[in-house]
Coordinates of C-alpha atoms in Angstrom, one line a residue:
X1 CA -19.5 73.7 -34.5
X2 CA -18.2 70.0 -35.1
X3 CA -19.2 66.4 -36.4
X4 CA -17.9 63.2 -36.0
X5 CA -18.3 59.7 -37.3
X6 CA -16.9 56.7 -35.5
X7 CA -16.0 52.4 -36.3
X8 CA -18.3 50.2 -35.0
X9 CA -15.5 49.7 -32.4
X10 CA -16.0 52.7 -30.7
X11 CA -12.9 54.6 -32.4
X12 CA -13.5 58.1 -33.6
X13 CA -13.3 57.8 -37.6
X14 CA -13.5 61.4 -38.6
X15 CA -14.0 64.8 -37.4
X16 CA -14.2 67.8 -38.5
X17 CA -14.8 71.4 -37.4
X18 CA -16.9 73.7 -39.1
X19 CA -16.4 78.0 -38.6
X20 CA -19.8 78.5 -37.9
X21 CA -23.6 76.7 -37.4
X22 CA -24.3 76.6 -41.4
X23 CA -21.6 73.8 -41.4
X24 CA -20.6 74.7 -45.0
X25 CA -16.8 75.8 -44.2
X26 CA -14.9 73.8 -42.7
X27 CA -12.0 74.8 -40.2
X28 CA -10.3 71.4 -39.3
X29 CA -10.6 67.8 -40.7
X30 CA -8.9 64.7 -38.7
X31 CA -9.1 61.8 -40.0
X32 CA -8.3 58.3 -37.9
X33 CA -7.5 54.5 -38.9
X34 CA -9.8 51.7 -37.1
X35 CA -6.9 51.2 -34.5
X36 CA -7.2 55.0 -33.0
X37 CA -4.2 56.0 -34.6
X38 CA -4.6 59.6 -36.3
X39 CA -4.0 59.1 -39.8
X40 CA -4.4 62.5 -41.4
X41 CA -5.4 66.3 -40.6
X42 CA -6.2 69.4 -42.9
X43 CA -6.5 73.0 -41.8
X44 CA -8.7 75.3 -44.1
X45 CA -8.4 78.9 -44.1
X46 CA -12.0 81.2 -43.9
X47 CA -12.8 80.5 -47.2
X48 CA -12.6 76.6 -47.5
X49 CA -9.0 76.8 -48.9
X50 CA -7.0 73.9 -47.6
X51 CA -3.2 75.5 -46.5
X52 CA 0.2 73.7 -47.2
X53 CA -0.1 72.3 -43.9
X54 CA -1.9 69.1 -43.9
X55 CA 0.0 66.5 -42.4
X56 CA 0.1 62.6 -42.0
X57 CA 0.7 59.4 -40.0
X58 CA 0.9 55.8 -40.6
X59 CA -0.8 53.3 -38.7
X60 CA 1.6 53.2 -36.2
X61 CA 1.2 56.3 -35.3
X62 CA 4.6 58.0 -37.1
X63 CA 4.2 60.8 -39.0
X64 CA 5.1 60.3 -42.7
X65 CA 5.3 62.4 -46.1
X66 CA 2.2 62.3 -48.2
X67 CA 3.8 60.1 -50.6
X68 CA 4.2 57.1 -48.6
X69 CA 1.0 57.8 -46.5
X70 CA -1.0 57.5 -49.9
X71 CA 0.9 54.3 -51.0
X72 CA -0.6 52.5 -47.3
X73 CA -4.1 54.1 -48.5
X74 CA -4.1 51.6 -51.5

């Protein structure tokens, strides 16, 4: 199961995938900026526990360490 959200330009703004219909755990989360660039992504183990592995991309589409992804966010 999955939801997304989009900009009024038509780009996808977030998605995220659930592990089943009840929509309460969620399996993935990508997030997008307004240009269509993916700016973040989480994975979440079975019970809603977000791994090591979430990873992160400036708005040019380069992936970048958490720290300077979070200094763009401000």
């Amino acid at each position: 199961t999955s939801a997304a959200w989009w900009y009024e330009n038509g780009q996808m703004e977030r998605q995220y995938f659930y592990h089943d219909a009840s929509r309460r755990l969620k399996k993935k989360e990508t997030w997008w900026y307004e240009n269509g660039q993916k700016s973040y992504e989480v994975n979440y183990e079975r019970g809603g526990v977000s791994v090591p592995s979430i990873r992160y991309w400036n708005k040019n589409g380069e992936e970048v360490p958490h720290k300077e992804w979070d200094s763009m966010q401000r």
